[in-house]
GROMACS .gro file of C-alpha atoms in nm:
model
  292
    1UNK     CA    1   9.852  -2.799  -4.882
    2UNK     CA    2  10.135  -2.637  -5.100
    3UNK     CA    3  10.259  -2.807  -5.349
    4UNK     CA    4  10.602  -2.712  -5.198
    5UNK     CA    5  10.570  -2.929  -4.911
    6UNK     CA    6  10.446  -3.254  -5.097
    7UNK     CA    7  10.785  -3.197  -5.255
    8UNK     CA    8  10.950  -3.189  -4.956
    9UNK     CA    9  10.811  -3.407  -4.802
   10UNK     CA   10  10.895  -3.675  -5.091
   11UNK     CA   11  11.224  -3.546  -5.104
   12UNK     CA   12  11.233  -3.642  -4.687
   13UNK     CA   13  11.144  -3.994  -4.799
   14UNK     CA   14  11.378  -4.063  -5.036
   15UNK     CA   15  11.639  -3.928  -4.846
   16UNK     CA   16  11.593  -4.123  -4.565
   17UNK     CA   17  11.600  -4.414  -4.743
   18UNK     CA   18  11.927  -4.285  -4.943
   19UNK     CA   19  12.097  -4.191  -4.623
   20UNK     CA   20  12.033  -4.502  -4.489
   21UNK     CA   21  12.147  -4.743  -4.798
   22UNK     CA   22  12.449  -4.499  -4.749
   23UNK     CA   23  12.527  -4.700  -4.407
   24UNK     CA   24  12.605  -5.001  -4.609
   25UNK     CA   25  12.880  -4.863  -4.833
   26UNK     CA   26  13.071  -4.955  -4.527
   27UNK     CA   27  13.028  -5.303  -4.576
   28UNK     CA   28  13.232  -5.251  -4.853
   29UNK     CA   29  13.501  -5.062  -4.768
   30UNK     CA   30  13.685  -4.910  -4.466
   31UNK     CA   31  13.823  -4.567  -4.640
   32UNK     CA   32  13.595  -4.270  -4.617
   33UNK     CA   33  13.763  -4.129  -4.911
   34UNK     CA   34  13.659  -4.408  -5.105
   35UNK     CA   35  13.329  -4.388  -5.017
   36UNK     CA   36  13.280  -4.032  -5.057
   37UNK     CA   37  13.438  -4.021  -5.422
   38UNK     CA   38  13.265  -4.319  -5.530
   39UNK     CA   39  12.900  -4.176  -5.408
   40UNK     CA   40  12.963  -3.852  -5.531
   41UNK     CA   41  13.069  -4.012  -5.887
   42UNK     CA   42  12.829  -4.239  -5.887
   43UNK     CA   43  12.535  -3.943  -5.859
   44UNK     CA   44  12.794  -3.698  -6.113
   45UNK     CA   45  12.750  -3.977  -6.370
   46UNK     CA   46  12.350  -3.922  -6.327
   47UNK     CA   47  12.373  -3.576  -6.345
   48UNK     CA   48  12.582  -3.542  -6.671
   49UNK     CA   49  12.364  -3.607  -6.940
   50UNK     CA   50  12.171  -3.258  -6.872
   51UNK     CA   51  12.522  -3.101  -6.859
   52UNK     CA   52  12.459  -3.069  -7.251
   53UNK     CA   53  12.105  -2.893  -7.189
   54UNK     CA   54  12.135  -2.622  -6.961
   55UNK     CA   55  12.292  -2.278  -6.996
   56UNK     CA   56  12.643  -2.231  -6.888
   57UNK     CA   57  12.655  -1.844  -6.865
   58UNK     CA   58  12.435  -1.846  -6.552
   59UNK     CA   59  12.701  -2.085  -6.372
   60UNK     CA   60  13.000  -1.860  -6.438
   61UNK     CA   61  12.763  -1.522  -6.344
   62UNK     CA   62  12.724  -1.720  -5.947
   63UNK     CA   63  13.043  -1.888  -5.990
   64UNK     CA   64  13.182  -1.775  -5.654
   65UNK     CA   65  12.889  -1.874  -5.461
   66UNK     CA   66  12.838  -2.202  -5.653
   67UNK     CA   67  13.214  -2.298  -5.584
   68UNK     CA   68  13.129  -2.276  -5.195
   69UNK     CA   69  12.791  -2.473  -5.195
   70UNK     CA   70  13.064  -2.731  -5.410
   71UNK     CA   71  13.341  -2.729  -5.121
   72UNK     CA   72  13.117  -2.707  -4.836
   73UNK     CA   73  12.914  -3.036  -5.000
   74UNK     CA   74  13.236  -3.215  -5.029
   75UNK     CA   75  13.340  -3.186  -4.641
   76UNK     CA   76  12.988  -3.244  -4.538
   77UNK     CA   77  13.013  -3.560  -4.702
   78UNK     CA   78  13.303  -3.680  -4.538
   79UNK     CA   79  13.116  -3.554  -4.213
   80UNK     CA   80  12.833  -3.712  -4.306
   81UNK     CA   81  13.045  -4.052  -4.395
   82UNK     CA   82  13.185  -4.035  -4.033
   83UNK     CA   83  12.852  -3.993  -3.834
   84UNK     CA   84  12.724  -4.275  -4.021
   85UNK     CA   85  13.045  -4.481  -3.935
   86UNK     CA   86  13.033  -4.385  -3.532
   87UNK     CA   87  12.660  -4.380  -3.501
   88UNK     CA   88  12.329  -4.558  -3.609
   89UNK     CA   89  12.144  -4.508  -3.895
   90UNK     CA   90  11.820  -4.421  -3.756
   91UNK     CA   91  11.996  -4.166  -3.470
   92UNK     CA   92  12.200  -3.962  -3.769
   93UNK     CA   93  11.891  -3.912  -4.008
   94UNK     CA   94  11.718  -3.815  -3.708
   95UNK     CA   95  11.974  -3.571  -3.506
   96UNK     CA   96  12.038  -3.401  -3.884
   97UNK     CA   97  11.709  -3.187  -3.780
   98UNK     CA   98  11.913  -2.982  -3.588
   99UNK     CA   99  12.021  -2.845  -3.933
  100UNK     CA  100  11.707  -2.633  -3.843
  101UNK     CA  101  11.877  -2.395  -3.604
  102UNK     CA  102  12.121  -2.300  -3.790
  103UNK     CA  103  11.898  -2.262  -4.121
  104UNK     CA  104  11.659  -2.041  -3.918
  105UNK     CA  105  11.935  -1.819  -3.769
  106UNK     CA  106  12.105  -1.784  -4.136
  107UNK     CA  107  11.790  -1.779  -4.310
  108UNK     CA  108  11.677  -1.473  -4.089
  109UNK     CA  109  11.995  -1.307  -4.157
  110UNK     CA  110  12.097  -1.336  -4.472
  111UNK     CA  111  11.734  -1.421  -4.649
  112UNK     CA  112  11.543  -1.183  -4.453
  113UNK     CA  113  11.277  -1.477  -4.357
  114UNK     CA  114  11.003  -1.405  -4.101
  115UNK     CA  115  10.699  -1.653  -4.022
  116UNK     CA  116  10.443  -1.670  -3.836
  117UNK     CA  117  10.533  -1.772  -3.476
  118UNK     CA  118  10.336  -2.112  -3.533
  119UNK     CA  119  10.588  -2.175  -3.754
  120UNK     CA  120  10.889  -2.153  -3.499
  121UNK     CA  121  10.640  -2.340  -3.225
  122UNK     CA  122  10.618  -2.616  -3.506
  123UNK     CA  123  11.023  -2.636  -3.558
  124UNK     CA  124  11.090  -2.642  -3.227
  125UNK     CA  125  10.853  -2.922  -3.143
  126UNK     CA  126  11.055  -3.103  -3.440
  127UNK     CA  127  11.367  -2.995  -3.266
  128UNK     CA  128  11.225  -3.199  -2.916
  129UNK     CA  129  11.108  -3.513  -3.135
  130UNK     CA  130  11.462  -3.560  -3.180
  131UNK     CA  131  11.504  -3.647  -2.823
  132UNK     CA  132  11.245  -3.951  -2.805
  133UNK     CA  133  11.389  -4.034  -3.186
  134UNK     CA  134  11.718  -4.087  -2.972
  135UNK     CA  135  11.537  -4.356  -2.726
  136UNK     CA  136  11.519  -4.040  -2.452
  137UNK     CA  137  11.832  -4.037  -2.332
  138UNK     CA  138  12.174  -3.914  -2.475
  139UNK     CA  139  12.341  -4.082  -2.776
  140UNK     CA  140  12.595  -4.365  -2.729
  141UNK     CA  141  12.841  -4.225  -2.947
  142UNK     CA  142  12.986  -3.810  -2.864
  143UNK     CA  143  13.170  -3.875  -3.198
  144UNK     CA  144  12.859  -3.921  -3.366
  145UNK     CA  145  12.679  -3.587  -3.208
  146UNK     CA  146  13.007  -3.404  -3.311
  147UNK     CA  147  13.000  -3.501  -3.702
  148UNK     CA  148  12.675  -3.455  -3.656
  149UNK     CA  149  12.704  -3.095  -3.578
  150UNK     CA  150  12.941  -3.010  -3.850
  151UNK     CA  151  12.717  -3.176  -4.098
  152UNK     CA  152  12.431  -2.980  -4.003
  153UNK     CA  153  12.576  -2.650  -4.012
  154UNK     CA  154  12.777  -2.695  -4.368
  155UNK     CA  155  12.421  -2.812  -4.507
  156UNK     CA  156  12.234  -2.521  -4.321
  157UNK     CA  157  12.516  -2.291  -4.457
  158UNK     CA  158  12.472  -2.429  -4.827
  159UNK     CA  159  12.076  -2.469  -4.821
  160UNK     CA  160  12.075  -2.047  -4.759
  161UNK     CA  161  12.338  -2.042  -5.070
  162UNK     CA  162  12.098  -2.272  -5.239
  163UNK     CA  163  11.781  -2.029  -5.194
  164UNK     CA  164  11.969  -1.716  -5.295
  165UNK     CA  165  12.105  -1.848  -5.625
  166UNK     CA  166  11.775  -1.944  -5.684
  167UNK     CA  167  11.672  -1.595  -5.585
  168UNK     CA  168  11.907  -1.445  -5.832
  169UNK     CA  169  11.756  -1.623  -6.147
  170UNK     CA  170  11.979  -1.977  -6.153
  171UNK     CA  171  11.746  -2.280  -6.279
  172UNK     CA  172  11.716  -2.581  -6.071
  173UNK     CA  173  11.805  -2.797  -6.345
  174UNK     CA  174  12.135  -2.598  -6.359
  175UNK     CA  175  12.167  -2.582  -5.999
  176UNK     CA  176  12.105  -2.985  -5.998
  177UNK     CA  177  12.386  -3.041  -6.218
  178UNK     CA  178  12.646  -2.788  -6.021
  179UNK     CA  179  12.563  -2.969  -5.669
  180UNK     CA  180  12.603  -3.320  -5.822
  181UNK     CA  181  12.901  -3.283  -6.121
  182UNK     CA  182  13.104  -2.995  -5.893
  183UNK     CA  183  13.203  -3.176  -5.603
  184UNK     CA  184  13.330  -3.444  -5.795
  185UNK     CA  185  13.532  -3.176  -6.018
  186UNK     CA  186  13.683  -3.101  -5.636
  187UNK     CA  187  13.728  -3.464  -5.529
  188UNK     CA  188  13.959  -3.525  -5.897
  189UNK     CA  189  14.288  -3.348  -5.762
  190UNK     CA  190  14.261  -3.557  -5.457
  191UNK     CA  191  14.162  -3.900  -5.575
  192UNK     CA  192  14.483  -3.893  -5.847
  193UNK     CA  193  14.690  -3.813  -5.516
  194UNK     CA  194  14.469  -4.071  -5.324
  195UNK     CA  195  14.370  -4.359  -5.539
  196UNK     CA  196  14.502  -4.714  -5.430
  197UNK     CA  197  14.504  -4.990  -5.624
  198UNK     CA  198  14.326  -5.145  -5.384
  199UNK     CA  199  14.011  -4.924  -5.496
  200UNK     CA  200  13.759  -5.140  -5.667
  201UNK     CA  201  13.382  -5.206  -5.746
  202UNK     CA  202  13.274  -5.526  -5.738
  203UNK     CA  203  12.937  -5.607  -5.816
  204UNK     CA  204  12.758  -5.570  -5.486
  205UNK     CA  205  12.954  -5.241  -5.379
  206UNK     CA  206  12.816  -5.097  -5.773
  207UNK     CA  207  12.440  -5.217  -5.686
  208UNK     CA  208  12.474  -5.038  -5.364
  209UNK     CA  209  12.583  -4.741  -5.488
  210UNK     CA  210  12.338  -4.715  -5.769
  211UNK     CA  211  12.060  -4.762  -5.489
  212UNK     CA  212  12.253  -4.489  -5.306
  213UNK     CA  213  12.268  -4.250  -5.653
  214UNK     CA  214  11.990  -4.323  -5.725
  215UNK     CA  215  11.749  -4.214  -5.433
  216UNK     CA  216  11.962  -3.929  -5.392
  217UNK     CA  217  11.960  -3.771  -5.642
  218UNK     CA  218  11.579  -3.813  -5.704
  219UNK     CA  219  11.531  -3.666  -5.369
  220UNK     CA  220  11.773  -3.379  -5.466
  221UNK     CA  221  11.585  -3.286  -5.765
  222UNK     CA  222  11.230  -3.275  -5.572
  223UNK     CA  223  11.414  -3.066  -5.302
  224UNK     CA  224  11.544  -2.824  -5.532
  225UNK     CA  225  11.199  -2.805  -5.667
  226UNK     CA  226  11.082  -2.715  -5.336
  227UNK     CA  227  11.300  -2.463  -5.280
  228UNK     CA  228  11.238  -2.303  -5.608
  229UNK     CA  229  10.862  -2.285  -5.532
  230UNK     CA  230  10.904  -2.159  -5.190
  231UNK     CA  231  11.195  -1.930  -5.239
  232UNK     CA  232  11.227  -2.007  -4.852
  233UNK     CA  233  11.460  -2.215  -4.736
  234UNK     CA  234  11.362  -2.216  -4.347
  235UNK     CA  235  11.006  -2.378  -4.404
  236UNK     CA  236  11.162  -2.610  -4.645
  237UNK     CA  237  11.383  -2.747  -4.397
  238UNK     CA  238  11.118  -2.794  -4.095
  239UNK     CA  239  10.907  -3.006  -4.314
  240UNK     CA  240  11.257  -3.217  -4.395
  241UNK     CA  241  11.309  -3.304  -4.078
  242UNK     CA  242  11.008  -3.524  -4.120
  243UNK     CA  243  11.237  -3.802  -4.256
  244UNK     CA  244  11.383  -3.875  -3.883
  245UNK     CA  245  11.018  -4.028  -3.877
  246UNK     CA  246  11.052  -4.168  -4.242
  247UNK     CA  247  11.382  -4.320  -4.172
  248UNK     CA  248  11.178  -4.572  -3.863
  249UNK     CA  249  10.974  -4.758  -4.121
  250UNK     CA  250  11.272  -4.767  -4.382
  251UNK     CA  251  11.527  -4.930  -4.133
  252UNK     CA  252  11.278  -5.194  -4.054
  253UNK     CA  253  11.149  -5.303  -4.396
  254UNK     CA  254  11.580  -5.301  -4.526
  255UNK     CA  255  11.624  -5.509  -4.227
  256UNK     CA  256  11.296  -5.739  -4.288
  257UNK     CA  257  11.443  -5.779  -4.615
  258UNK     CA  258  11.778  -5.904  -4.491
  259UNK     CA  259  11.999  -5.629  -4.593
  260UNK     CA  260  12.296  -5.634  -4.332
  261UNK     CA  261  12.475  -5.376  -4.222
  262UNK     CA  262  12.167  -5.149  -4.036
  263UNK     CA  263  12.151  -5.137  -3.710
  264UNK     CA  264  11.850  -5.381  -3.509
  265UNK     CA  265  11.611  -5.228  -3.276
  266UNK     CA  266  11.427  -5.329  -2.991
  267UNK     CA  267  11.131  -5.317  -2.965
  268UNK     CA  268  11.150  -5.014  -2.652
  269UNK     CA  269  11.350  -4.856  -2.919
  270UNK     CA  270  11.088  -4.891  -3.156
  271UNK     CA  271  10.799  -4.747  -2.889
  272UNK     CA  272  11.037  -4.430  -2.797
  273UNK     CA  273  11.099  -4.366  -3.184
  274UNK     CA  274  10.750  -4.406  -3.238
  275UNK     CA  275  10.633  -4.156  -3.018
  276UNK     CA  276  10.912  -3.908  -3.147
  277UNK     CA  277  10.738  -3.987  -3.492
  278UNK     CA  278  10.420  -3.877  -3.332
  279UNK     CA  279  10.521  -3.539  -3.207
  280UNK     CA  280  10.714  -3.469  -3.523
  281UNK     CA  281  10.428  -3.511  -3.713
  282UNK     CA  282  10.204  -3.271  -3.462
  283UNK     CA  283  10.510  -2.972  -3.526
  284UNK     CA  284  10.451  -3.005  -3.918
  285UNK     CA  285  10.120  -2.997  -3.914
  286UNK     CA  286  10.112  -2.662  -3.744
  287UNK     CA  287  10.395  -2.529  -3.962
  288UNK     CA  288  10.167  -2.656  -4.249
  289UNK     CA  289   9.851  -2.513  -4.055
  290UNK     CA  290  10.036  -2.178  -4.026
  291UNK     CA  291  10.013  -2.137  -4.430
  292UNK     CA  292  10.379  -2.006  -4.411
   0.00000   0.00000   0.00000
């Protein structure tokens, strides 16, 4: 198997344990702005120290398309932020797959990306897995599905923007340090016009956003990798959609563990999620079969 999609795949774990530690921040606060600056801060503060090691002239050379990856990460975050507020854990991880669509149709366009058609029967078996993932029947929450959407197609947009810097010579360990320190750099003009007073980090609300930075940003890196290896971003993205399954096994060892704030599923829940799992993990293995 590639090395590509080990990567990937690792970087699907970690996220789905990131994006779920990411439904606790609201345990902390009720401001979205809040919790978007402090999680994008909190993984800018990671990122800085290889500020001081990587070329600069690169960055300015792609500065146009760098600035939109920056912007369109900043609104997907507050998109993000509200799916997670309006819908469970488990159901947003999962229903992000549908990032896939809109990565295939861009990636076709603008990337000139063609596979094998085992490859499209394997995403769109991914694409169904997100039904049973949502207990086979429609989502409780519209509001959810909608910032769902937008989420999904400002990441497809900026994965495709990710793949052709890296087409056009950028590092990852530059790109790395754009994704993570630029946003921030966006968020400053609106957190001096923003910040309250009644903005604070306690101790618990810092622990849970190191956990949050943390995981991340370690999944970031091993995505980037991916990407870089590939030079595909399509592929890339059918094997991510393997952490809707990852995310199952992650909400119920948090909860085990007594970490409030997930959501609790039954155990029918468990059994349609389950099976969901199963047929993702028949669609990757023929996009993995398929040698892409």
């Amino acid at each position: 198997m590639e090395i590509y999609i080990w990567l990937t795949l690792g970087a699907a774990i970690l996220h789905a344990l990131s994006f779920t530690l990411a439904k606790r921040l609201w345990l902390h606060t009720g401001d979205p702005v809040e919790i978007v600056a402090f999680s994008q801060i909190a993984c800018a503060v990671l990122a800085l120290p290889v500020l001081f090691w990587i070329r600069l002239e690169p960055l300015w050379q792609q500065a146009p398309t760098i600035s939109a990856v920056c912007a369109g990460i900043v609104i997907a975050q507050f998109a993000f932020t509200q799916a997670m507020r309006t819908g469970d854990a488990s159901f947003v991880v999962a229903a992000m797959g549908l990032k896939l669509l809109v990565v295939a149709v861009l990636s076709a366009w603008w990337l000139d990306e063609i596979y094998h058609p085992l490859v499209y029967f394997g995403g769109l078996g991914a694409l169904a897995s997100l039904f049973l993932l949502s207990d086979g029947r429609p989502p409780k929450s519209m509001r959810a599905v909608f910032w769902v959407l937008v989420t999904c197609t400002l990441f497809a947009g900026i994965d495709v923007m990710i793949v052709h810097l890296l087409r056009h010579g950028l590092s990852v360990s530059a790109l790395v340090v754009s994704v993570l320190v630029g946003p921030s750099a966006i968020l400053l003009p609106l957190l001096l016009l923003r910040v309250s007073r009644h903005w604070s980090v306690d101790l618990p609300f810092g622990r849970d956003l190191s956990l949050y930075a943390l995981t991340q940003v370690a999944g970031l890196v091993l995505l980037m990798l991916a990407f870089a290896l590939s030079g595909k971003a399509t592929i890339v993205n059918i094997v991510q959609t393997s952490r809707a399954l990852w995310v199952l096994p992650v909400v119920y060892v948090l909860s085990a563990w007594g970490l409030t704030g997930l959501e609790k599923l039954t155990s029918q829940q468990y059994r349609w999620r389950l099976a969901g799992g199963a047929l993702m993990v028949l669609s990757l293995s023929a996009v993995i079969i398929a040698k892409p």
